[in-house]
Coordinates of C-alpha atoms in Angstrom, one line a residue:
M74 CA 154.0 39.6 259.9
Q75 CA 153.1 38.2 263.2
P76 CA 150.7 40.4 265.1
Y77 CA 150.6 41.0 268.8
W78 CA 147.4 42.2 270.6
F79 CA 146.4 44.3 273.5
E80 CA 144.4 42.4 276.1
K81 CA 141.1 44.3 275.9
C82 CA 141.0 44.7 272.1
D83 CA 143.1 43.8 269.1
M84 CA 145.9 46.2 268.7
Y85 CA 148.6 45.1 266.3
R86 CA 151.9 46.9 266.4
K87 CA 154.3 46.6 263.5
I88 CA 157.4 46.9 265.7
I89 CA 156.8 43.4 267.0
Q90 CA 158.5 42.0 263.9
Q91 CA 161.6 44.2 264.5
L92 CA 161.7 42.8 268.1
I93 CA 161.5 39.3 266.8
D94 CA 164.3 40.0 264.3
W95 CA 166.4 41.5 267.2
K96 CA 165.8 38.3 269.3
D97 CA 166.9 36.1 266.5
D98 CA 170.0 38.0 265.5
K99 CA 173.1 36.1 266.6
Y100 CA 175.0 39.4 266.8
R101 CA 172.3 40.9 269.0
K102 CA 173.3 43.7 271.4
P103 CA 171.3 45.0 274.3
L104 CA 168.3 46.9 272.9
V105 CA 167.3 50.4 273.7
L106 CA 163.6 51.2 272.8
E107 CA 163.1 54.9 272.5
G108 CA 160.0 57.0 272.1
A109 CA 157.8 59.6 273.6
R110 CA 155.6 58.9 276.7
Q111 CA 152.4 56.9 276.1
T112 CA 153.4 55.4 272.8
G113 CA 153.3 51.9 274.3
K114 CA 157.0 51.0 274.9
T115 CA 156.5 49.3 278.3
Y116 CA 153.5 47.3 277.2
I117 CA 155.0 46.1 273.9
L118 CA 158.2 44.9 275.6
Q119 CA 156.3 43.1 278.3
Q120 CA 153.9 41.4 275.9
F121 CA 156.8 40.5 273.5
G122 CA 158.5 38.9 276.5
K123 CA 155.4 36.9 277.4
E124 CA 154.9 35.7 273.9
Y125 CA 158.4 34.8 272.8
Y126 CA 160.3 34.0 276.1
T127 CA 159.7 31.6 279.0
N128 CA 159.5 34.4 281.4
V129 CA 160.0 38.2 281.8
A130 CA 162.1 40.0 284.4
Y131 CA 160.7 43.5 284.5
I132 CA 162.6 46.3 286.4
N133 CA 161.0 49.7 286.6
M134 CA 163.6 52.3 287.4
E135 CA 161.3 55.4 287.6
N136 CA 161.1 56.4 291.2
A137 CA 163.5 53.6 292.0
S138 CA 164.1 52.6 295.6
D139 CA 167.5 53.2 297.3
E140 CA 168.1 49.4 297.3
L141 CA 167.7 49.2 293.5
K142 CA 170.0 52.2 293.0
Q143 CA 172.6 50.6 295.2
I144 CA 172.8 47.5 293.0
F145 CA 174.2 49.8 290.2
D146 CA 176.3 51.9 292.6
G147 CA 178.8 49.1 293.0
S148 CA 180.4 46.9 290.4
I149 CA 178.3 46.8 287.3
S150 CA 179.5 43.4 286.1
P151 CA 176.5 41.6 284.5
K152 CA 177.0 38.5 286.8
R153 CA 176.7 40.6 290.0
I154 CA 173.8 42.7 288.7
V155 CA 171.8 39.6 287.7
Q156 CA 172.4 37.9 291.0
Q157 CA 171.4 41.0 293.0
L158 CA 168.2 41.5 290.9
E159 CA 167.3 37.8 291.3
I160 CA 167.6 38.2 295.1
M161 CA 165.7 41.5 295.3
F162 CA 162.8 40.6 293.1
G163 CA 162.7 36.8 293.6
F164 CA 162.8 35.7 290.0
V165 CA 165.2 33.7 287.9
I166 CA 167.0 35.3 285.0
H167 CA 168.0 32.6 282.5
P168 CA 170.2 33.9 279.7
A169 CA 168.4 32.3 276.8
E170 CA 164.8 32.1 278.2
T171 CA 164.3 35.4 280.0
L172 CA 163.7 38.8 278.6
L173 CA 165.3 41.2 281.1
I174 CA 163.7 44.7 280.8
F175 CA 165.1 47.9 282.3
D176 CA 162.3 50.4 282.0
E177 CA 163.0 54.1 282.2
V178 CA 166.6 53.2 282.3
Q179 CA 167.8 56.8 282.2
E180 CA 166.6 57.3 285.8
I181 CA 169.6 55.3 287.0
P182 CA 172.6 56.4 284.8
R183 CA 174.8 53.5 285.8
A184 CA 172.1 51.1 284.7
L185 CA 172.4 52.7 281.3
T186 CA 176.2 52.3 281.5
S187 CA 175.8 48.6 282.4
L188 CA 174.5 47.9 278.9
K189 CA 178.0 48.1 277.6
Y190 CA 179.2 45.3 280.0
F191 CA 176.2 43.1 279.1
Y192 CA 177.3 43.4 275.5
E193 CA 181.0 42.8 276.1
D194 CA 180.9 40.3 279.0
A195 CA 177.5 38.6 278.9
P196 CA 176.0 38.8 275.3
E197 CA 173.9 35.7 276.0
Y198 CA 171.4 37.7 278.0
N199 CA 168.4 39.1 276.3
L200 CA 168.3 42.7 277.7
A201 CA 165.9 45.4 276.5
A202 CA 165.9 48.9 278.0
S203 CA 163.4 51.6 277.4
G204 CA 163.2 55.3 278.1
S205 CA 160.8 58.1 277.3
L206 CA 163.2 61.0 278.0
L207 CA 166.4 59.1 277.4
G208 CA 168.2 61.9 275.5
I209 CA 167.2 64.5 278.0
F210 CA 169.1 62.7 280.7
L211 CA 172.3 62.3 278.7
H212 CA 174.3 65.1 280.2
P213 CA 178.1 65.5 280.4
G214 CA 179.5 62.9 282.7
T215 CA 176.9 60.2 281.7
S216 CA 178.6 57.2 280.2
F217 CA 176.5 56.1 277.3
P218 CA 177.3 52.7 275.7
V219 CA 178.0 54.1 272.2
G220 CA 178.2 51.3 269.7
K221 CA 177.3 48.7 272.3
V222 CA 173.5 48.8 271.9
D223 CA 170.8 48.3 269.2
F224 CA 168.1 51.0 268.8
L225 CA 164.5 50.9 267.9
K226 CA 162.0 53.8 268.1
M227 CA 158.4 53.5 269.1
Q228 CA 155.9 55.7 267.3
P229 CA 152.1 56.2 267.8
M230 CA 149.9 53.8 266.0
D231 CA 149.7 54.6 262.3
F232 CA 146.5 54.4 260.2
E233 CA 147.1 50.8 259.2
E234 CA 147.5 49.7 262.8
F235 CA 144.4 51.7 263.6
L236 CA 142.4 49.8 261.0
I237 CA 143.7 46.4 262.2
A238 CA 142.8 47.4 265.8
N239 CA 139.2 48.0 264.4
E240 CA 139.2 44.4 263.1
E241 CA 139.9 45.4 259.5
Q242 CA 142.9 43.1 258.8
R243 CA 141.0 41.6 255.8
L244 CA 140.3 45.1 254.4
V245 CA 144.0 46.0 254.7
D246 CA 145.1 42.8 253.0
F247 CA 142.6 43.2 250.2
A248 CA 143.7 46.7 249.5
R249 CA 147.4 45.7 249.4
E250 CA 146.7 42.9 246.9
N251 CA 144.1 44.6 244.7
T252 CA 145.2 48.2 244.1
D253 CA 143.2 48.3 240.8
D254 CA 139.8 47.5 242.5
L255 CA 139.4 49.7 245.5
A256 CA 136.4 52.0 244.7
F257 CA 133.9 50.1 246.7
L258 CA 136.0 50.5 249.9
T259 CA 136.2 54.3 249.6
E260 CA 133.3 55.3 251.9
K261 CA 134.3 52.9 254.7
L262 CA 137.9 53.9 254.6
Y263 CA 137.1 57.5 254.5
D264 CA 135.0 57.2 257.6
Y265 CA 137.8 55.4 259.4
F266 CA 140.2 58.1 258.2
K267 CA 138.1 60.9 259.8
F268 CA 137.9 58.9 263.1
Y269 CA 141.6 58.5 263.1
L270 CA 142.1 62.3 262.7
V271 CA 140.1 62.5 266.0
T272 CA 141.7 59.8 268.0
G273 CA 145.3 59.8 266.6
G274 CA 147.5 56.8 267.3
M275 CA 148.2 56.9 271.1
P276 CA 147.4 53.3 272.1
E277 CA 145.3 54.2 275.2
V278 CA 143.2 56.6 273.2
V279 CA 142.6 54.1 270.4
Q280 CA 141.8 51.3 272.9
S281 CA 139.2 53.6 274.6
W282 CA 137.7 54.5 271.3
I283 CA 137.3 50.9 270.2
I284 CA 135.8 49.7 273.4
E285 CA 133.5 52.6 274.3
K286 CA 133.2 55.0 271.3
N287 CA 133.0 57.9 273.7
I288 CA 134.5 61.2 272.4
E289 CA 134.5 62.8 275.8
K290 CA 136.5 59.9 277.3
I291 CA 139.1 59.9 274.6
E292 CA 139.6 63.7 274.9
K293 CA 140.1 63.3 278.6
I294 CA 142.9 60.8 277.9
Q295 CA 144.4 63.1 275.3
D296 CA 144.3 66.0 277.8
T297 CA 146.1 63.8 280.4
I298 CA 148.8 62.9 277.9
L299 CA 149.3 66.5 277.0
Q300 CA 149.5 67.5 280.6
T301 CA 152.1 64.7 281.2
Y302 CA 154.3 66.3 278.5
I303 CA 153.9 69.7 280.1
R304 CA 154.7 68.4 283.6
D305 CA 157.9 66.9 282.1
F306 CA 159.0 70.3 281.1
S307 CA 159.2 71.6 284.6
K308 CA 160.3 68.3 286.1
H309 CA 163.4 67.8 283.8
A310 CA 164.4 71.3 282.6
K311 CA 165.7 74.3 284.4
E312 CA 163.2 77.0 285.3
A313 CA 164.2 79.5 282.6
E314 CA 164.3 76.8 280.0
T315 CA 160.9 75.4 281.0
I316 CA 159.3 78.7 280.1
R317 CA 160.8 78.7 276.7
I318 CA 159.9 75.0 276.0
K319 CA 156.3 75.8 277.0
Q320 CA 156.3 78.9 274.7
V321 CA 157.5 76.8 271.7
F322 CA 155.0 74.0 272.6
D323 CA 152.1 76.4 272.8
S324 CA 153.0 78.1 269.5
L325 CA 152.7 75.0 267.4
P326 CA 149.0 75.3 266.4
N327 CA 149.6 78.9 265.4
Q328 CA 152.6 77.9 263.4
F329 CA 150.4 75.7 261.3
A330 CA 147.3 78.0 261.2
K331 CA 149.4 80.8 259.7
Q332 CA 150.7 78.5 257.0
N333 CA 154.2 79.9 257.2
D334 CA 156.8 78.5 255.0
K335 CA 159.0 77.9 258.0
F336 CA 159.0 78.0 261.8
I337 CA 158.6 81.7 262.8
Y338 CA 160.1 82.6 266.2
G339 CA 157.9 85.8 266.3
V340 CA 154.9 83.5 266.7
V341 CA 156.5 82.1 269.9
R342 CA 157.0 85.5 271.3
E343 CA 157.2 89.0 269.8
A344 CA 160.7 89.9 268.8
A345 CA 162.0 86.5 269.8
R346 CA 165.3 85.4 268.4
A347 CA 166.5 81.9 267.3
R348 CA 169.3 81.6 269.8
E349 CA 166.9 82.1 272.7
Y350 CA 164.8 79.1 271.7
E351 CA 167.3 76.6 270.1
L352 CA 167.7 74.6 273.3
A353 CA 163.9 74.6 273.9
I354 CA 163.3 73.2 270.4
E355 CA 166.0 70.6 270.9
W356 CA 164.4 69.5 274.2
L357 CA 161.1 68.9 272.4
L358 CA 162.8 67.0 269.6
T359 CA 164.8 64.9 272.0
A360 CA 161.7 64.0 274.1
G361 CA 160.1 62.9 270.9
I362 CA 157.2 65.3 271.2
V363 CA 157.8 67.1 267.9
R364 CA 159.5 66.2 264.6
R365 CA 161.6 68.6 262.6
V366 CA 161.5 68.9 258.8
N367 CA 164.2 71.0 257.2
L368 CA 164.1 73.0 254.0
V369 CA 165.9 71.7 251.0
K370 CA 166.4 74.1 248.0
C371 CA 168.1 71.7 245.6
G372 CA 165.5 69.2 244.5
D373 CA 167.7 67.1 242.3
K374 CA 170.8 66.4 244.4
L375 CA 171.6 63.5 246.7
P376 CA 171.8 63.1 249.6
L377 CA 169.1 65.5 250.4
R378 CA 170.4 66.0 253.9
A379 CA 173.6 67.5 252.5
Y380 CA 171.6 70.3 250.9
S381 CA 169.2 71.0 253.7
E382 CA 169.1 74.2 255.6
R383 CA 169.2 74.0 259.4
N384 CA 167.9 77.5 259.9
S385 CA 164.7 76.9 257.9
F386 CA 162.5 74.2 259.2
K387 CA 159.0 73.3 260.3
L388 CA 158.0 71.5 263.5
Y389 CA 155.2 68.8 263.5
F390 CA 153.5 67.2 266.5
I391 CA 154.1 63.6 267.5
D392 CA 150.4 62.6 266.9
V393 CA 147.6 64.0 264.8
G394 CA 145.0 63.2 267.5
L395 CA 146.9 65.0 270.2
F396 CA 147.5 67.9 267.8
R397 CA 143.8 68.1 267.0
R398 CA 142.9 68.2 270.7
F399 CA 145.7 70.7 271.5
A400 CA 144.6 73.0 268.7
K401 CA 141.0 72.9 270.0
I402 CA 139.6 71.7 266.6
P403 CA 136.1 70.4 267.5
T404 CA 135.5 66.7 266.9
A405 CA 132.1 67.6 265.2
V406 CA 134.0 69.6 262.6
V407 CA 136.4 66.8 261.9
L408 CA 133.7 64.2 261.5
D409 CA 131.6 66.4 259.2
K410 CA 131.8 65.2 255.6
T411 CA 133.3 68.4 254.3
A412 CA 133.8 71.0 256.9
I413 CA 137.4 70.2 258.0
F414 CA 138.6 70.4 254.5
D415 CA 136.8 73.7 253.7
D416 CA 137.4 75.5 257.0
F417 CA 140.8 74.3 258.2
N418 CA 142.5 73.8 254.8
G419 CA 144.5 70.8 255.7
L420 CA 145.6 71.8 259.2
L421 CA 145.3 68.2 260.3
V422 CA 146.0 66.5 257.0
E423 CA 149.6 67.6 256.5
Q424 CA 150.3 66.4 260.1
Y425 CA 148.6 63.1 259.3
V426 CA 150.7 62.5 256.2
L427 CA 153.9 63.4 258.2
Q428 CA 152.9 60.8 260.8
E429 CA 152.2 58.2 258.2
L430 CA 155.6 58.7 256.7
N431 CA 157.5 58.5 260.0
R432 CA 160.0 55.9 258.8
Y433 CA 161.3 58.2 256.0
E434 CA 163.6 61.2 256.4
L435 CA 161.5 64.1 255.1
F436 CA 162.3 67.6 253.9
Y437 CA 160.3 70.3 252.3
W438 CA 161.1 72.4 249.2
T439 CA 160.4 76.0 248.2
S440 CA 161.2 78.2 245.3
G441 CA 161.0 81.6 246.9
A442 CA 157.4 82.8 246.9
Q443 CA 156.7 80.9 243.7
A444 CA 156.0 77.4 245.0
E445 CA 156.3 75.0 248.1
V446 CA 156.2 71.2 248.1
D447 CA 155.1 69.8 251.4
F448 CA 157.6 67.0 251.6
V449 CA 160.6 65.6 249.7
T450 CA 162.2 62.2 250.4
Q451 CA 164.4 59.6 249.0
L452 CA 163.1 56.2 247.7
D453 CA 165.6 53.7 246.3
N454 CA 168.1 56.5 245.6
K455 CA 165.5 58.6 243.8
I456 CA 164.2 61.9 245.0
V457 CA 160.4 61.9 245.3
P458 CA 158.4 65.1 245.9
I459 CA 155.2 64.7 247.9
E460 CA 152.2 67.1 247.8
V461 CA 149.4 67.0 250.3
K462 CA 145.9 68.2 249.5
S463 CA 143.1 68.1 251.9
G464 CA 140.3 67.6 249.4
S465 CA 139.7 66.9 245.7
N466 CA 140.7 70.3 244.5
V467 CA 144.3 69.7 243.4
K468 CA 145.0 72.6 241.0
A469 CA 147.8 74.2 243.0
Q470 CA 150.9 74.8 241.0
S471 CA 153.7 74.0 243.5
L472 CA 154.2 70.4 242.5
K473 CA 153.9 71.4 238.8
V474 CA 156.8 73.9 239.3
Y475 CA 158.9 71.3 241.0
R476 CA 158.4 68.8 238.2
Q477 CA 159.2 71.3 235.6
N478 CA 162.4 72.2 237.3
Y479 CA 163.7 68.8 238.2
N480 CA 161.7 66.2 236.1
P481 CA 161.5 63.5 238.9
E482 CA 160.8 60.0 237.8
L483 CA 158.0 59.7 240.4
S484 CA 155.9 62.3 242.2
I485 CA 153.3 61.6 244.9
R486 CA 150.1 63.5 245.7
F487 CA 148.0 62.6 248.7
S488 CA 144.4 63.9 248.2
L489 CA 140.8 62.7 248.2
L490 CA 141.0 61.8 244.5
P491 CA 141.0 58.1 243.5
L492 CA 144.2 56.1 243.3
K493 CA 145.6 56.9 239.8
E494 CA 148.9 57.3 238.0
N495 CA 149.4 59.8 235.2
N496 CA 152.6 60.7 233.5
G497 CA 154.8 60.0 236.6
L498 CA 152.3 61.6 239.1
L499 CA 150.8 59.0 241.4
N500 CA 147.7 60.2 243.4
I501 CA 147.2 58.2 246.6
P502 CA 143.9 58.8 248.5
L503 CA 144.6 60.0 252.0
Y504 CA 142.8 56.9 253.4
Y505 CA 145.1 54.7 251.5
S506 CA 148.3 56.2 252.9
F507 CA 149.3 52.7 254.2
L508 CA 149.9 51.6 250.6
F509 CA 152.8 54.1 250.3
P510 CA 155.1 53.5 248.4
I511 CA 152.9 51.6 245.9
K512 CA 154.8 49.2 243.6
K513 CA 153.0 49.3 240.3

């Protein structure tokens, strides 16, 4: 993999390789880079352009001027748009050598529509568009270029990226190549793991932590990001819906703390009903602020999606660090050697594992009141149950019940126990989550 770095400190993002692959694809379409606010979309596109192109033509459409909007009000033929942009901004857009970026493209709907014509009439241009609230803006009457664009999704930094940002590339490489000789790394990785639970993976937060190591400053940044999300509710939703979105958002820490086996509308508001909050939940999902994990009751049938239940689900936060701050879990408690695991019983750890497995489609499984497995996913056409334990006490029976019922070829447990496989059950230490799935 070829890393790319932030200017002030080393901040490798895995998505750079996907951007390179997109650039090199002879059947390349205009790219749409999605993701929640503050995950680093704008920065990574600009730096990708600087590194792999002769020049970058960056157009920010948020709070766009009337002159910029007028360019897209007329004919949206690529030739005309490129000429008008060159005149307005004074740069040259060369098809093969320039990365043309439409940032916050949803703010000018016809700019979004124009991607279709770049694909059909001018595929030689390297055009990447990004949008934080892209789906929120796609209302009836908006012409979205279905089938005419490529998609990538930007996520917060995962634990591996966090380690590399902390100049631990050699540690990561060693761990990947020597899975049978990792004991001496345990204390160092465990410390990094605890710090990651505090910071999470928002690039600005991680960068601040690496440079200044100041908890108060990173929490101010986290507060600002959370407030940005809340302001978006009122800015982009109707007044009545804004209230419901905020109620769902505010309920998330309590949903976790009560350890419910599904999302409970009564936690949002007493006597609340599902139909009142369906649109609010969809808004948060579309904005990328939360992730939904549906219940699956059949643990031995593929595809899992076909056997999932839409009415039984859990919602997880976009980022473990933001969730910690939003839930008011004190930093001192997280960094204590044992307190978080004793007192909060995995409140953060399940969120952390969900975030680490963001490239997989995840479900959860229950057998009535008898057992619950945190996550279930598909790997190479096999169903893999995943249990999450916040410490080294792993005597719970849920995964055992699942294995007795379905006899999966592989089961995964994340805990603080050492890396070990026994009779089809692979234990992965939480601080080695980046090794998942381990090929042994």
